[in-house]
mmCIF file of C-alpha atoms in Angstrom:
data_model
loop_
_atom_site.group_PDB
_atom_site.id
_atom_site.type_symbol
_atom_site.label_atom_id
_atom_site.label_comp_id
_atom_site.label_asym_id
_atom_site.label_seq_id
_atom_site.Cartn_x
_atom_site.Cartn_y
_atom_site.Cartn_z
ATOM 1 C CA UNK A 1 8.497 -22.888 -43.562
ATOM 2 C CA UNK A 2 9.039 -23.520 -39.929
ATOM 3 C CA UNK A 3 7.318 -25.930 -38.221
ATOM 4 C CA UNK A 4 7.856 -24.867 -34.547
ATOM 5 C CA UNK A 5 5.170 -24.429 -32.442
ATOM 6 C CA UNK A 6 5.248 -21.925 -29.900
ATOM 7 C CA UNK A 7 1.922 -22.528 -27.546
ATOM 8 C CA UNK A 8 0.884 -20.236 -24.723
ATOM 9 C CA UNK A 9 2.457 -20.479 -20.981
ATOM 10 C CA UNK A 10 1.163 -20.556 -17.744
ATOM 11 C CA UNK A 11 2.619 -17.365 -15.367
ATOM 12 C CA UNK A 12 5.881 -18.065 -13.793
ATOM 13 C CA UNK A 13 7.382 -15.131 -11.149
ATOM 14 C CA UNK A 14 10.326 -13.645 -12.450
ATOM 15 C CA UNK A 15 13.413 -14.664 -10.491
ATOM 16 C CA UNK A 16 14.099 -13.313 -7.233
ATOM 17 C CA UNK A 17 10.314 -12.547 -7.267
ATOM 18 C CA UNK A 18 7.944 -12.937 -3.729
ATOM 19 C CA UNK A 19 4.571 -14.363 -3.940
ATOM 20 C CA UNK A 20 2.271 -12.490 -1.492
ATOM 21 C CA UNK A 21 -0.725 -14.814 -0.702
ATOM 22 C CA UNK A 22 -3.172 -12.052 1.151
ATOM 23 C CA UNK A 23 -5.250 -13.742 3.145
ATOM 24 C CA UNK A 24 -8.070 -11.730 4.955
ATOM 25 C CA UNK A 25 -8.735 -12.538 8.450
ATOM 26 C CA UNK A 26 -11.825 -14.437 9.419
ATOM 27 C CA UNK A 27 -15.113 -12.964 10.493
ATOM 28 C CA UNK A 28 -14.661 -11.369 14.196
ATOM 29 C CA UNK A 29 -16.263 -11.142 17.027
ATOM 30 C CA UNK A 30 -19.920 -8.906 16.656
ATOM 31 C CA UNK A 31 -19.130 -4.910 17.756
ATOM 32 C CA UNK A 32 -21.945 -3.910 20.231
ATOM 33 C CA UNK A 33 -21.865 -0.197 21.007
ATOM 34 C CA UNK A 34 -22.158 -0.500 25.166
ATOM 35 C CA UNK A 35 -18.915 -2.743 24.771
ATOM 36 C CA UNK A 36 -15.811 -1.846 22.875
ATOM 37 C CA UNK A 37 -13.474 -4.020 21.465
ATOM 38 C CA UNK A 38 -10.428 -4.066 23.994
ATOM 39 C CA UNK A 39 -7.743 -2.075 22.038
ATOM 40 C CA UNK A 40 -4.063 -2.514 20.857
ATOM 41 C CA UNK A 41 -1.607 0.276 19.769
ATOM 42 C CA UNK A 42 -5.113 2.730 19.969
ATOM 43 C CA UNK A 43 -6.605 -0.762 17.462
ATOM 44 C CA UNK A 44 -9.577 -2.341 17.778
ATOM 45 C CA UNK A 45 -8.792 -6.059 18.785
ATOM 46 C CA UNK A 46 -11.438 -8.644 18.731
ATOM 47 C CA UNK A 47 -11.066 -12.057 18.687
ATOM 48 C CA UNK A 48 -12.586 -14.633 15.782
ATOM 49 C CA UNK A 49 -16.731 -15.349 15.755
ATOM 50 C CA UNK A 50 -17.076 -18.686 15.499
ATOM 51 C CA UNK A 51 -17.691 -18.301 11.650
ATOM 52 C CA UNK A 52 -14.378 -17.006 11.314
ATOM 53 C CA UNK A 53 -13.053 -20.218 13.028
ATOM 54 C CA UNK A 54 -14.136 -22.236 10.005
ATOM 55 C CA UNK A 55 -13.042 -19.795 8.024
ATOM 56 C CA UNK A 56 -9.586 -19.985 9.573
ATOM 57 C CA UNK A 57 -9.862 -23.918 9.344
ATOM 58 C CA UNK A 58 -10.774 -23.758 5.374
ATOM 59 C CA UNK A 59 -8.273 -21.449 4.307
ATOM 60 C CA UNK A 60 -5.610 -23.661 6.544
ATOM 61 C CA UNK A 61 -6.806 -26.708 4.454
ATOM 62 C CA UNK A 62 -6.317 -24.567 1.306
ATOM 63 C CA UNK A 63 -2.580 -23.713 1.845
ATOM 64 C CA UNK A 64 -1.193 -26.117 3.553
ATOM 65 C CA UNK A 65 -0.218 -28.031 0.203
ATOM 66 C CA UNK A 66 0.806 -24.586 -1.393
ATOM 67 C CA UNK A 67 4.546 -24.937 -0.937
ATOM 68 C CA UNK A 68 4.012 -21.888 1.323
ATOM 69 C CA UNK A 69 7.549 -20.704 2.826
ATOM 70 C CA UNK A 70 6.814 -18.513 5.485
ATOM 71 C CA UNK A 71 3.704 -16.712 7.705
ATOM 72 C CA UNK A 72 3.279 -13.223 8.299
ATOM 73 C CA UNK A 73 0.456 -11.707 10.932
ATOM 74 C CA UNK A 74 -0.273 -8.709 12.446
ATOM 75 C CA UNK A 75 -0.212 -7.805 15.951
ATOM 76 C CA UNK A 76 -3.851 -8.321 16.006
ATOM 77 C CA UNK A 77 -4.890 -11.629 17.397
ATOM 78 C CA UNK A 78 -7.694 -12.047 14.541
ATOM 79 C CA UNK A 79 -4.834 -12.549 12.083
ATOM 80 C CA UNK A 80 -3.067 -15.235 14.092
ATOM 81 C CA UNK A 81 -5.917 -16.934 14.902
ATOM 82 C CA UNK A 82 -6.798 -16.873 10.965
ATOM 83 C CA UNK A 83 -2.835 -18.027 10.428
ATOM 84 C CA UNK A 84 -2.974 -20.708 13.714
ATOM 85 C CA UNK A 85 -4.443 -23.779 11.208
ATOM 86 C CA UNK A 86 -1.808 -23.294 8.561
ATOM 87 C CA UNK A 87 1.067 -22.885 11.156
ATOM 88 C CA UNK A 88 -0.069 -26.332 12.833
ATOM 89 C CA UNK A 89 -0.049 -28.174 9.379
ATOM 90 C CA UNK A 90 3.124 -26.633 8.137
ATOM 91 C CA UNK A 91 5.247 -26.259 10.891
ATOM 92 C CA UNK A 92 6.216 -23.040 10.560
ATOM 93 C CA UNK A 93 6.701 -20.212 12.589
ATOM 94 C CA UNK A 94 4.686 -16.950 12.146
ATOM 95 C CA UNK A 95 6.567 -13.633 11.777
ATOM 96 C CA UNK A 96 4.638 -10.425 13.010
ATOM 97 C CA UNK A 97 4.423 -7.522 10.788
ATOM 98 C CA UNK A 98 2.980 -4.674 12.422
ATOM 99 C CA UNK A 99 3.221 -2.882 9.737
ATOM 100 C CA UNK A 100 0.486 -4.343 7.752
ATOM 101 C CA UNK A 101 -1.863 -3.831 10.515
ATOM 102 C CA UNK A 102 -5.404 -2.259 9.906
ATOM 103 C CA UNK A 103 -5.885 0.996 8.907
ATOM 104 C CA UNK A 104 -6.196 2.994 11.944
ATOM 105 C CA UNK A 105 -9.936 4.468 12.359
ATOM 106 C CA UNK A 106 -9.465 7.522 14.866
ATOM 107 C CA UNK A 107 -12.109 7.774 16.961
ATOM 108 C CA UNK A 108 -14.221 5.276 15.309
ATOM 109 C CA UNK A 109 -11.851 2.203 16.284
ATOM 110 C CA UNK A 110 -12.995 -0.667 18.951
ATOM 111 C CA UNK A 111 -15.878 -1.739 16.275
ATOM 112 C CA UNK A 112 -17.696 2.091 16.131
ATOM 113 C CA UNK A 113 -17.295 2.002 11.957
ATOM 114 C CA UNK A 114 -19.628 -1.396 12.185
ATOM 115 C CA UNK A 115 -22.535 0.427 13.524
ATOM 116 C CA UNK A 116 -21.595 4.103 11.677
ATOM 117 C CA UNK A 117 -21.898 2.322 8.778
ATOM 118 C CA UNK A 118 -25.239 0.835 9.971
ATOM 119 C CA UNK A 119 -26.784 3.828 10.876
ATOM 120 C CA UNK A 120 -26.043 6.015 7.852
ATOM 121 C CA UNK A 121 -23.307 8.194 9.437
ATOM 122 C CA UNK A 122 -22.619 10.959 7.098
ATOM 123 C CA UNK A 123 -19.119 10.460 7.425
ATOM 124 C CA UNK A 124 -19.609 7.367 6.025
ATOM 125 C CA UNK A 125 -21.000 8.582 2.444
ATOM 126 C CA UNK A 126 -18.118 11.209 2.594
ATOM 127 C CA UNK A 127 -15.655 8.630 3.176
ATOM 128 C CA UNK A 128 -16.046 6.549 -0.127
ATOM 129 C CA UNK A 129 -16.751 9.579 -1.974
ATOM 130 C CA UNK A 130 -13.460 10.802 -0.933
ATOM 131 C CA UNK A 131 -11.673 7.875 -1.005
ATOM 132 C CA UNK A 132 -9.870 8.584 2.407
ATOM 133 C CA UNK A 133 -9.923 7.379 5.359
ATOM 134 C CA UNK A 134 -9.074 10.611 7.747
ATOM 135 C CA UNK A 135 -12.699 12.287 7.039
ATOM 136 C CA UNK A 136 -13.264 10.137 10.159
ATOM 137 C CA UNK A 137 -11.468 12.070 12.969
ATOM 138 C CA UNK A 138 -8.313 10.910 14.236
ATOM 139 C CA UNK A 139 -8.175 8.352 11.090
ATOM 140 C CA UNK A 140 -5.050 7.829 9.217
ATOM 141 C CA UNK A 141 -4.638 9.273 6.296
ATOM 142 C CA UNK A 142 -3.659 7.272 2.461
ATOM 143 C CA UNK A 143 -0.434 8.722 2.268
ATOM 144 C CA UNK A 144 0.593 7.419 6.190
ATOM 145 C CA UNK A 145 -1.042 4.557 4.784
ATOM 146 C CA UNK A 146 0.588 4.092 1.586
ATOM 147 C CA UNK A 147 3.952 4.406 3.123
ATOM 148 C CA UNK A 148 4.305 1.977 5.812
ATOM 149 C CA UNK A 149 2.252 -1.005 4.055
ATOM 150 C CA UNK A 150 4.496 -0.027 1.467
ATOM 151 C CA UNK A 151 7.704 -0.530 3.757
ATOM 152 C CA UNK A 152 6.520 -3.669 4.899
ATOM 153 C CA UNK A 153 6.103 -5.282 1.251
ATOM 154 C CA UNK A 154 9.976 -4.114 0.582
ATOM 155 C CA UNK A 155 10.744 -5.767 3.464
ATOM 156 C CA UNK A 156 9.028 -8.971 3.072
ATOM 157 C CA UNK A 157 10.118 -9.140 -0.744
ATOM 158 C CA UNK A 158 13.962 -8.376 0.444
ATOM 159 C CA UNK A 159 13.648 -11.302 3.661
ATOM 160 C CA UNK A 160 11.584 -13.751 1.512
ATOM 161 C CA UNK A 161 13.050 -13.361 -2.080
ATOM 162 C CA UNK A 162 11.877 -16.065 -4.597
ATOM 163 C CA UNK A 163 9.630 -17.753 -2.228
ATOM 164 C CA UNK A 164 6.120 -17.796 -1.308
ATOM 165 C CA UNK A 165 4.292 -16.468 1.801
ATOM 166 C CA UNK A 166 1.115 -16.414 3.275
ATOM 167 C CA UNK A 167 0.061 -12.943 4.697
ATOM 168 C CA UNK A 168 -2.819 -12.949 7.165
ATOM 169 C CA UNK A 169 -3.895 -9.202 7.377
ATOM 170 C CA UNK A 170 -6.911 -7.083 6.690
ATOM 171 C CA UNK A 171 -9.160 -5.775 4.285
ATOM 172 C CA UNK A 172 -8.185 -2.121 4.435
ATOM 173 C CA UNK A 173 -4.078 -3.360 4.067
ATOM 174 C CA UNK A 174 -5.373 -5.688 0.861
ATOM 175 C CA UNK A 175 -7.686 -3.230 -0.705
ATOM 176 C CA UNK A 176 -3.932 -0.528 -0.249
ATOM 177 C CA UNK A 177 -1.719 -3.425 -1.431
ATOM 178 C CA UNK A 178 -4.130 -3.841 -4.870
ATOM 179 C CA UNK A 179 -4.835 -0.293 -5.381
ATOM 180 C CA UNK A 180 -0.764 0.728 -5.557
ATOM 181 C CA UNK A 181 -0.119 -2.799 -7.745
ATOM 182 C CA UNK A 182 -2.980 -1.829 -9.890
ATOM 183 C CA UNK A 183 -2.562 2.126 -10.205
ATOM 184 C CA UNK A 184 -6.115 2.146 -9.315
ATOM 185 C CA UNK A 185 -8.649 4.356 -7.248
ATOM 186 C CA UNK A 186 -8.011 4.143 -3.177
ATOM 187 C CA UNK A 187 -11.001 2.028 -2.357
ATOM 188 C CA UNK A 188 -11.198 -0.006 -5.615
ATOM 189 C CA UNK A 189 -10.512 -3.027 -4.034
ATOM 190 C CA UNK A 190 -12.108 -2.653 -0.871
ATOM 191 C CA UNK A 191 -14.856 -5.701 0.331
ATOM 192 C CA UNK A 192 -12.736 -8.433 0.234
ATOM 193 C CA UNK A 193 -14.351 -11.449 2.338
ATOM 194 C CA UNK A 194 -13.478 -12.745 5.280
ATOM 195 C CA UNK A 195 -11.144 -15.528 5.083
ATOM 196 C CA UNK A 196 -10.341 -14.570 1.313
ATOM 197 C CA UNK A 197 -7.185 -15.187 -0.787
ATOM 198 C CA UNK A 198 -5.538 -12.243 -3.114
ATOM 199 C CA UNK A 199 -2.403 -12.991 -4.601
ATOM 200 C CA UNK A 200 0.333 -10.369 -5.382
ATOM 201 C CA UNK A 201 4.032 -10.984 -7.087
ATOM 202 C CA UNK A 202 6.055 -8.270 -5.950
ATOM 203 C CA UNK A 203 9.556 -8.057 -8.140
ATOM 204 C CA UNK A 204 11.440 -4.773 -6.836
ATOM 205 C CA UNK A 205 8.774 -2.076 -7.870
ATOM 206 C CA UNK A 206 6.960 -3.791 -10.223
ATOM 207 C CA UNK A 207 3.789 -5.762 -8.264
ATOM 208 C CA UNK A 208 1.950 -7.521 -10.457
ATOM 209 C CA UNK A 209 -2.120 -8.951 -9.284
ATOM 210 C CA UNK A 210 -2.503 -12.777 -10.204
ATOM 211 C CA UNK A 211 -6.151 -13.070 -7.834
ATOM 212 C CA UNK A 212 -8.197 -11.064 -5.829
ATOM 213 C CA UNK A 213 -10.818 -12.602 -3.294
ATOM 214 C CA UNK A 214 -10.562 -15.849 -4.052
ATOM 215 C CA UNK A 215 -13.172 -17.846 -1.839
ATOM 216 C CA UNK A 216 -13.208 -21.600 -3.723
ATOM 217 C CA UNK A 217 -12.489 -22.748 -0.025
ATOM 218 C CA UNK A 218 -15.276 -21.370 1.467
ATOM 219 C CA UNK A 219 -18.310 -21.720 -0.818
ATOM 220 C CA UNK A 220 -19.409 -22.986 -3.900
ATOM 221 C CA UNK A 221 -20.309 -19.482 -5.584
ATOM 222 C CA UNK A 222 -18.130 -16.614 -6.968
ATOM 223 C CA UNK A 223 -18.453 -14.960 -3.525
ATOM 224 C CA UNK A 224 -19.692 -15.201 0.308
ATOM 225 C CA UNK A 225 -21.450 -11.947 1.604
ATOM 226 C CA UNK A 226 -19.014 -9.424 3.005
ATOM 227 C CA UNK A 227 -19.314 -6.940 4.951
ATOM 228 C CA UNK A 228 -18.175 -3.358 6.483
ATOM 229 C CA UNK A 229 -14.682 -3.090 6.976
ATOM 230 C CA UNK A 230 -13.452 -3.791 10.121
#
């Protein structure tokens, strides 16, 4: 009889495989109705809250010794601000991919969904029971959606084969990015926290989840409150 042991293995990406580390943003600046977030491309662009400073500052301290190989933002300053600690500590430049900007909220962009949400907007309850973003008007719709995050992960996995990178984007992008790895409902993964790490290993078409909203760096319990998408 053989006396080989075969024990179980820790995950290792395939060859040629990218590791997506999705970080979202930190907390942003507080939407007040009589003052709209100044706006990018038609976005809403605030800049971090203070909490989302710290934020920034704990998930820098969490990379940095990650043997992370390259940065990607957005063009929305709340991404490179999140991104600014870990590019000090390793040096590297971040690349901007517009493409995995936020979802684009129609008339309800510049920090209107914050308070819609607050007030019981009946869009709002239509919204997840749809799973769809475009009940709000002007929105963007899943498949516009699914398409150009889509394009940007190709893209990233053909630039960055084999290697890891650290993607500072948004909760709406994540929650897209999970649901098409996963083969799962549109919002399944939405409500990831601020300043949270999901991990993706994209190999050609086959993306495979190894974390979702990981928050070890910022607090001692499974979670830290979220809150409405932004």
């Amino acid at each position: 009889m053989s006396t080989t042991e075969y024990r179980q293995s820790r995950f290792v990406p395939p060859p040629g495989a990218t590791e997506l580390l999705l970080v979202r943003h930190g907390e942003s600046a507080a939407a007040r109705p009589d003052r709209l977030f100044p706006l990018v491309d038609g976005q809403g662009d605030p800049e971090l809250a203070p909490d989302g400073v710290v934020q920034a500052r704990r998930v820098g301290a969490r990379l940095a010794g990650a043997g992370v190989d390259a940065i990607y933002v957005t063009n929305l300053r709340r991404t490179a601000q999140t991104a600014a600690p870990l590019v000090e500590a390793t040096g590297l430049a971040a690349v901007v991919e517009r493409d995995l900007r936020e979802v684009h909220l129609g008339e309800w962009e510049g920090g209107a969904l914050r308070w819609k949400v607050a007030e019981g907007d009946p869009l709002v309850a239509r919204m997840r029971a749809e799973q769809r973003w475009d009940v709000i008007p002007g929105a963007e719709g899943l498949d516009a959606l699914r398409e150009r995050i889509g394009a940007a992960v190709r893209r990233i996995h053909a630039a960055q084969p084999g290697r890891r990178v650290a993607v500072f984007t948004h909760g709406g992008v994540i929650a897209q990015v999970l649901a098409v790895a996963t083969g799962a409902e549109p919002f399944a993964f939405l409500g990831a926290d601020n300043g949270s790490l999901s991990h993706v290993v994209v190999d050609g078409d086959s993306w495979r989840v190894r974390r979702f909203n990981d928050t070890a760096h910022l607090a001692g319990d499974l979670s830290v409150a979220g809150e409405a998408q932004t």
